[in-house]
Amino acid sequence: MLVRDAMSTLVLTIGPAHTLRQAARLMSARRIGAAVVHDPDTCGLGILTERDVLDALGAGLDPDTETASTHTTTDVVFASPVWTLEAAAEAMTHGGFRHLIVLDDDGPVGIVSVRDIIRCWVPAGRRAAAGVPL
């Protein structure tokens, strides 16, 4: 199975000036755990995850003044839609992260998470029998 079969095509893209509260509201409203941060001044892409927001709050930082740019991971590993799920899982395990931005020639086309991969690997019948949402 390939990354394109598992990825979410709902990609939230925010700017580096978004506050952490704004980013958290947008991620929460869409029930997603990561946002792509696009900085038009650097033409770079980064990722802001729920863990980044949680770490900032845990450190006592103000979510209304802290910006995404300060907490964005810019040293990002990108996946291709044609990667295998095994390759994506290996990259996540090696890098210690739970989300990969999926790029094609035109830019971000999706995000794949550990949860997305597990959903593909564990048959729906087994998830239902265990009481896990499909």
Coordinates of C-alpha atoms in Angstrom, one line a residue:
M1 CA 0.0 0.0 0.0
L2 CA 1.2 3.5 -0.8
V3 CA 1.3 6.8 1.1
R4 CA -1.3 8.2 -1.3
D5 CA -3.7 5.5 -0.2
A6 CA -3.4 6.5 3.5
M7 CA -2.8 10.2 3.5
S8 CA -5.3 12.9 4.4
T9 CA -5.8 15.3 1.6
L10 CA -7.1 17.9 4.0
V11 CA -4.0 20.1 4.4
L12 CA -4.2 23.0 6.7
T13 CA -1.6 25.7 5.6
I14 CA -0.9 28.6 7.9
G15 CA 1.6 31.4 7.8
P16 CA 4.5 31.9 10.1
A17 CA 2.8 34.9 11.8
H18 CA -0.2 32.8 13.0
T19 CA -0.3 32.7 16.8
L20 CA -0.2 29.3 18.5
R21 CA -3.8 29.9 19.6
Q22 CA -4.9 30.6 16.0
A23 CA -3.1 27.5 14.8
A24 CA -4.6 25.4 17.6
R25 CA -8.1 26.6 16.8
L26 CA -7.7 25.8 13.2
M27 CA -6.3 22.3 13.8
S28 CA -8.9 21.6 16.4
A29 CA -11.8 22.7 14.1
R30 CA -10.5 20.3 11.4
R31 CA -9.6 17.5 13.9
I32 CA -6.1 17.3 12.6
G33 CA -2.8 17.1 14.4
A34 CA -0.5 19.1 12.2
A35 CA -0.4 22.2 10.0
V36 CA 1.9 23.0 7.1
V37 CA 3.6 26.4 7.7
H38 CA 4.4 28.2 4.5
D39 CA 6.8 31.1 4.7
P40 CA 6.5 33.1 1.5
D41 CA 9.6 35.1 2.4
T42 CA 11.8 32.0 2.4
C43 CA 9.7 29.8 0.0
G44 CA 10.1 27.2 2.7
L45 CA 7.7 24.7 4.1
G46 CA 7.6 23.6 7.7
I47 CA 5.3 21.7 10.0
L48 CA 3.6 22.7 13.3
T49 CA 2.2 19.8 15.3
E50 CA -0.1 19.5 18.3
R51 CA 3.0 18.5 20.2
D52 CA 4.7 21.7 19.3
V53 CA 1.7 23.7 20.7
L54 CA 1.6 21.5 23.8
D55 CA 5.3 21.9 24.5
A56 CA 5.0 25.7 24.3
L57 CA 2.0 25.8 26.6
G58 CA 3.8 23.4 29.0
A59 CA 6.7 25.8 29.1
G60 CA 4.4 28.6 30.1
L61 CA 4.6 30.5 26.9
D62 CA 1.6 32.7 25.8
P63 CA -0.3 31.2 22.9
D64 CA -1.6 34.6 22.0
T65 CA 1.9 36.1 21.4
E66 CA 3.9 33.0 20.4
T67 CA 3.9 32.6 16.6
A68 CA 4.1 29.5 14.5
S69 CA 7.4 30.5 13.1
T70 CA 9.1 30.1 16.5
H71 CA 7.8 26.6 16.9
T72 CA 7.8 25.3 13.4
T73 CA 10.0 22.4 12.4
T74 CA 11.8 23.5 9.3
D75 CA 14.1 20.5 8.9
V76 CA 11.3 18.5 7.5
V77 CA 11.3 15.0 5.9
F78 CA 8.8 15.0 3.1
A79 CA 7.1 11.9 1.7
S80 CA 6.1 11.2 -1.9
P81 CA 2.7 9.9 -2.7
V82 CA 4.3 6.8 -4.2
W83 CA 6.3 5.8 -1.1
T84 CA 5.3 2.6 0.5
L85 CA 3.7 2.8 3.9
E86 CA 6.6 0.9 5.2
A87 CA 9.0 3.6 4.0
A88 CA 6.9 6.3 5.6
A89 CA 6.7 4.4 8.9
E90 CA 10.5 3.9 8.8
A91 CA 11.1 7.6 8.2
M92 CA 8.8 8.5 11.1
T93 CA 10.4 5.9 13.4
H94 CA 13.9 7.1 12.4
G95 CA 13.1 10.8 12.8
G96 CA 10.9 10.4 15.9
F97 CA 7.9 12.2 14.5
R98 CA 4.3 11.3 13.8
H99 CA 3.4 13.3 10.6
L100 CA 4.9 13.6 7.1
I101 CA 4.0 16.3 4.6
V102 CA 3.4 14.6 1.3
L103 CA 4.7 16.5 -1.7
D104 CA 4.3 16.1 -5.4
D105 CA 5.8 18.3 -8.1
D106 CA 3.2 21.1 -7.4
G107 CA 3.7 21.2 -3.6
P108 CA 1.9 19.7 -0.6
V109 CA -0.9 17.3 -1.5
G110 CA -1.4 15.6 1.8
I111 CA -0.3 14.7 5.3
V112 CA 0.2 11.1 6.4
S113 CA 0.2 10.3 10.1
V114 CA 1.0 7.2 12.2
R115 CA -2.7 6.9 12.8
D116 CA -3.3 6.9 9.0
I117 CA -0.8 4.1 8.5
I118 CA -2.3 2.0 11.4
R119 CA -5.8 2.4 9.9
C120 CA -4.5 0.8 6.7
W121 CA -2.5 -2.0 8.4
V122 CA -5.2 -3.1 10.8
P123 CA -8.3 -4.5 9.0
A124 CA -11.5 -2.6 9.7
G125 CA -13.1 -5.7 11.1
R126 CA -10.4 -6.1 13.8
R127 CA -10.7 -2.4 14.7
A128 CA -14.5 -2.7 15.1
A129 CA -14.2 -5.9 17.2
A130 CA -11.8 -4.0 19.5
G131 CA -14.1 -1.1 19.7
V132 CA -11.7 1.2 17.9
P133 CA -13.4 3.9 15.6
L134 CA -13.2 3.2 11.9

